[in-house]
Amino acid sequence: MLLANCYYDAGDNLKAENGYSEAVELLKNKSKDISQSVLNTPKFEPNRDAFVAYSRLAEFAHNRQDYNKAETFYLKSLSALIQPSRLSQIYTLWKTENVESYNGNLDESEIVRERHPEIVKELLLYGKDLAGVLNNLALLYLERNDVEESKAILERCFAVMTFSGLQDLNIEWAENIDGFELAPKAWS
């Protein structure tokens, strides 16, 4: 993994991609060994190494316009950080909060964060990474002309951004989606 990161930083994408592919295989074997040795289902823990490896592999595939492979790797990188059911819960909560009106001096996203400190704490370590992958996945769907899926993923990105307090993610490309409001109420 370290060697793959070095190749990536040096701009040697071919060696980096091979290194990340090997890292993913090692991580798969390690997780199989762990799951076979534990009788109870282990508690979900974010796996940073798997996230980095899969997101870099997704980036390489996306740059080659191998959209199917890129989509698979983006989804695996998301699963390395958060369970899909948990992301759905966060999104549903954000949608509920998004339709409420707020009064007071704090901006709306701060109020949402104050009302749900457990989610803020959960996303503290990986919210920006999660939002970045969701952003890339939404862009991939747009490039593939799947506008509705792009909108759906981008809304999940906004949900993560709201709870993470992020406002510096490069999402200007979303202005090109016909009928999509770039700054939803609870995020702007």
GROMACS .gro file of C-alpha atoms in nm:
model
  188
    1MET     CA    1   0.000   0.000   0.000
    2LEU     CA    2   0.280   0.240   0.089
    3LEU     CA    3   0.462   0.162  -0.234
    4ALA     CA    4   0.143   0.220  -0.435
    5ASN     CA    5   0.099   0.556  -0.261
    6CYS     CA    6   0.459   0.649  -0.349
    7TYR     CA    7   0.402   0.562  -0.716
    8TYR     CA    8   0.078   0.761  -0.711
    9ASP     CA    9   0.250   1.066  -0.559
   10ALA     CA   10   0.529   1.034  -0.818
   11GLY     CA   11   0.274   1.027  -1.101
   12ASP     CA   12   0.350   0.670  -1.211
   13ASN     CA   13  -0.013   0.570  -1.255
   14LEU     CA   14   0.052   0.228  -1.407
   15LYS     CA   15   0.268   0.108  -1.116
   16ALA     CA   16   0.033   0.276  -0.869
   17GLU     CA   17  -0.270   0.102  -1.019
   18ASN     CA   18  -0.095  -0.236  -1.002
   19GLY     CA   19   0.004  -0.165  -0.641
   20TYR     CA   20  -0.350  -0.071  -0.540
   21SER     CA   21  -0.487  -0.382  -0.712
   22GLU     CA   22  -0.247  -0.597  -0.509
   23ALA     CA   23  -0.340  -0.409  -0.191
   24VAL     CA   24  -0.710  -0.473  -0.254
   25GLU     CA   25  -0.645  -0.847  -0.294
   26LEU     CA   26  -0.446  -0.857   0.030
   27LEU     CA   27  -0.721  -0.667   0.211
   28LYS     CA   28  -0.985  -0.908   0.076
   29ASN     CA   29  -0.788  -1.208   0.202
   30LYS     CA   30  -0.734  -1.043   0.540
   31SER     CA   31  -1.105  -0.970   0.585
   32LYS     CA   32  -1.193  -1.332   0.491
   33ASP     CA   33  -0.952  -1.459   0.758
   34ILE     CA   34  -1.104  -1.228   1.018
   35SER     CA   35  -1.463  -1.318   0.931
   36GLN     CA   36  -1.387  -1.691   0.949
   37SER     CA   37  -1.220  -1.661   1.289
   38VAL     CA   38  -1.500  -1.463   1.457
   39LEU     CA   39  -1.830  -1.632   1.539
   40ASN     CA   40  -2.026  -1.311   1.587
   41THR     CA   41  -2.058  -1.055   1.311
   42PRO     CA   42  -1.787  -0.797   1.377
   43LYS     CA   43  -1.888  -0.435   1.427
   44PHE     CA   44  -1.842  -0.226   1.113
   45GLU     CA   45  -1.518  -0.030   1.120
   46PRO     CA   46  -1.414   0.210   0.843
   47ASN     CA   47  -1.114   0.073   0.653
   48ARG     CA   48  -0.896   0.362   0.541
   49ASP     CA   49  -0.653   0.147   0.338
   50ALA     CA   50  -0.936  -0.015   0.141
   51PHE     CA   51  -1.094   0.326   0.087
   52VAL     CA   52  -0.772   0.475  -0.054
   53ALA     CA   53  -0.701   0.173  -0.276
   54TYR     CA   54  -1.052   0.153  -0.420
   55SER     CA   55  -1.090   0.528  -0.468
   56ARG     CA   56  -0.756   0.547  -0.654
   57LEU     CA   57  -0.852   0.249  -0.871
   58ALA     CA   58  -1.183   0.426  -0.941
   59GLU     CA   59  -0.995   0.741  -1.037
   60PHE     CA   60  -0.775   0.552  -1.285
   61ALA     CA   61  -1.075   0.373  -1.441
   62HIS     CA   62  -1.274   0.699  -1.454
   63ASN     CA   63  -0.986   0.875  -1.632
   64ARG     CA   64  -0.985   0.592  -1.891
   65GLN     CA   65  -1.365   0.633  -1.924
   66ASP     CA   66  -1.413   0.275  -1.810
   67TYR     CA   67  -1.734   0.380  -1.637
   68ASN     CA   68  -1.851   0.036  -1.525
   69LYS     CA   69  -1.524  -0.045  -1.351
   70ALA     CA   70  -1.502   0.308  -1.206
   71GLU     CA   71  -1.856   0.280  -1.068
   72THR     CA   72  -1.773  -0.054  -0.905
   73PHE     CA   73  -1.459   0.086  -0.742
   74TYR     CA   74  -1.633   0.406  -0.626
   75LEU     CA   75  -1.907   0.198  -0.462
   76LYS     CA   76  -1.649  -0.028  -0.296
   77SER     CA   77  -1.458   0.274  -0.168
   78LEU     CA   78  -1.781   0.411  -0.017
   79SER     CA   79  -1.850   0.074   0.146
   80ALA     CA   80  -1.504   0.082   0.301
   81LEU     CA   81  -1.598   0.401   0.490
   82ILE     CA   82  -1.967   0.363   0.565
   83GLN     CA   83  -2.237   0.100   0.548
   84PRO     CA   84  -2.484   0.177   0.267
   85SER     CA   85  -2.775   0.157   0.512
   86ARG     CA   86  -2.609   0.421   0.733
   87LEU     CA   87  -2.558   0.654   0.437
   88SER     CA   88  -2.928   0.611   0.355
   89GLN     CA   89  -3.020   0.700   0.713
   90ILE     CA   90  -2.805   1.014   0.702
   91TYR     CA   91  -2.959   1.114   0.369
   92THR     CA   92  -3.315   1.056   0.493
   93LEU     CA   93  -3.249   1.263   0.803
   94TRP     CA   94  -3.100   1.540   0.589
   95LYS     CA   95  -3.406   1.539   0.361
   96THR     CA   96  -3.631   1.571   0.666
   97GLU     CA   97  -3.424   1.861   0.803
   98ASN     CA   98  -3.402   2.023   0.461
   99VAL     CA   99  -3.776   2.094   0.444
  100GLU     CA  100  -3.797   2.256   0.786
  101SER     CA  101  -3.760   2.630   0.823
  102TYR     CA  102  -3.524   2.771   1.084
  103ASN     CA  103  -3.517   3.097   1.276
  104GLY     CA  104  -3.219   3.252   1.448
  105ASN     CA  105  -2.874   3.387   1.380
  106LEU     CA  106  -2.692   3.063   1.298
  107ASP     CA  107  -2.690   2.949   0.939
  108GLU     CA  108  -2.914   2.652   0.868
  109SER     CA  109  -2.640   2.393   0.821
  110GLU     CA  110  -2.497   2.480   1.164
  111ILE     CA  111  -2.839   2.429   1.319
  112VAL     CA  112  -2.872   2.091   1.148
  113ARG     CA  113  -2.531   1.991   1.286
  114GLU     CA  114  -2.623   2.109   1.637
  115ARG     CA  115  -2.938   1.899   1.628
  116HIS     CA  116  -2.751   1.581   1.530
  117PRO     CA  117  -2.412   1.576   1.707
  118GLU     CA  118  -2.383   1.196   1.677
  119ILE     CA  119  -2.371   1.219   1.296
  120VAL     CA  120  -2.127   1.511   1.309
  121LYS     CA  121  -1.899   1.304   1.533
  122GLU     CA  122  -1.930   1.001   1.306
  123LEU     CA  123  -1.838   1.201   0.994
  124LEU     CA  124  -1.560   1.396   1.163
  125LEU     CA  125  -1.290   1.155   1.048
  126TYR     CA  126  -1.406   1.072   0.697
  127GLY     CA  127  -1.683   1.312   0.591
  128LYS     CA  128  -1.468   1.498   0.340
  129ASP     CA  129  -1.344   1.173   0.183
  130LEU     CA  130  -1.699   1.040   0.165
  131ALA     CA  131  -1.829   1.361   0.007
  132GLY     CA  132  -1.541   1.358  -0.243
  133VAL     CA  133  -1.621   1.005  -0.362
  134LEU     CA  134  -1.994   1.084  -0.383
  135ASN     CA  135  -1.906   1.393  -0.587
  136ASN     CA  136  -1.691   1.187  -0.826
  137LEU     CA  137  -1.959   0.919  -0.855
  138ALA     CA  138  -2.226   1.181  -0.935
  139LEU     CA  139  -1.996   1.328  -1.202
  140LEU     CA  140  -1.941   0.980  -1.348
  141TYR     CA  141  -2.318   0.926  -1.376
  142LEU     CA  142  -2.355   1.263  -1.546
  143GLU     CA  143  -2.079   1.174  -1.795
  144ARG     CA  144  -2.268   0.850  -1.860
  145ASN     CA  145  -2.585   1.056  -1.926
  146ASP     CA  146  -2.763   0.914  -1.622
  147VAL     CA  147  -2.886   1.252  -1.498
  148GLU     CA  148  -3.137   1.122  -1.242
  149GLU     CA  149  -2.880   0.896  -1.075
  150SER     CA  150  -2.632   1.185  -1.076
  151LYS     CA  151  -2.886   1.407  -0.897
  152ALA     CA  152  -2.960   1.135  -0.640
  153ILE     CA  153  -2.593   1.081  -0.558
  154LEU     CA  154  -2.524   1.454  -0.549
  155GLU     CA  155  -2.802   1.498  -0.292
  156ARG     CA  156  -2.630   1.238  -0.075
  157CYS     CA  157  -2.310   1.434  -0.121
  158PHE     CA  158  -2.489   1.748   0.003
  159ALA     CA  159  -2.619   1.554   0.304
  160VAL     CA  160  -2.266   1.447   0.399
  161MET     CA  161  -2.137   1.800   0.337
  162THR     CA  162  -2.406   1.948   0.562
  163PHE     CA  163  -2.331   1.718   0.854
  164SER     CA  164  -1.955   1.752   0.799
  165GLY     CA  165  -1.966   2.131   0.777
  166LEU     CA  166  -1.800   2.127   0.433
  167GLN     CA  167  -1.833   2.412   0.189
  168ASP     CA  168  -1.510   2.381  -0.008
  169LEU     CA  169  -1.583   2.079  -0.228
  170ASN     CA  170  -1.553   2.150  -0.602
  171ILE     CA  171  -1.909   2.090  -0.723
  172GLU     CA  172  -1.950   2.373  -0.973
  173TRP     CA  173  -1.995   2.114  -1.251
  174ALA     CA  174  -2.338   2.038  -1.100
  175GLU     CA  175  -2.468   2.367  -1.238
  176ASN     CA  176  -2.476   2.189  -1.575
  177ILE     CA  177  -2.746   1.948  -1.458
  178ASP     CA  178  -3.072   2.076  -1.599
  179GLY     CA  179  -3.319   2.158  -1.323
  180PHE     CA  180  -3.080   2.084  -1.036
  181GLU     CA  181  -3.054   2.342  -0.763
  182LEU     CA  182  -2.683   2.366  -0.679
  183ALA     CA  183  -2.726   2.488  -0.322
  184PRO     CA  184  -3.008   2.310  -0.143
  185LYS     CA  185  -3.172   2.503   0.139
  186ALA     CA  186  -3.003   2.327   0.430
  187TRP     CA  187  -2.658   2.352   0.273
  188SER     CA  188  -2.637   2.707   0.132
   0.00000   0.00000   0.00000
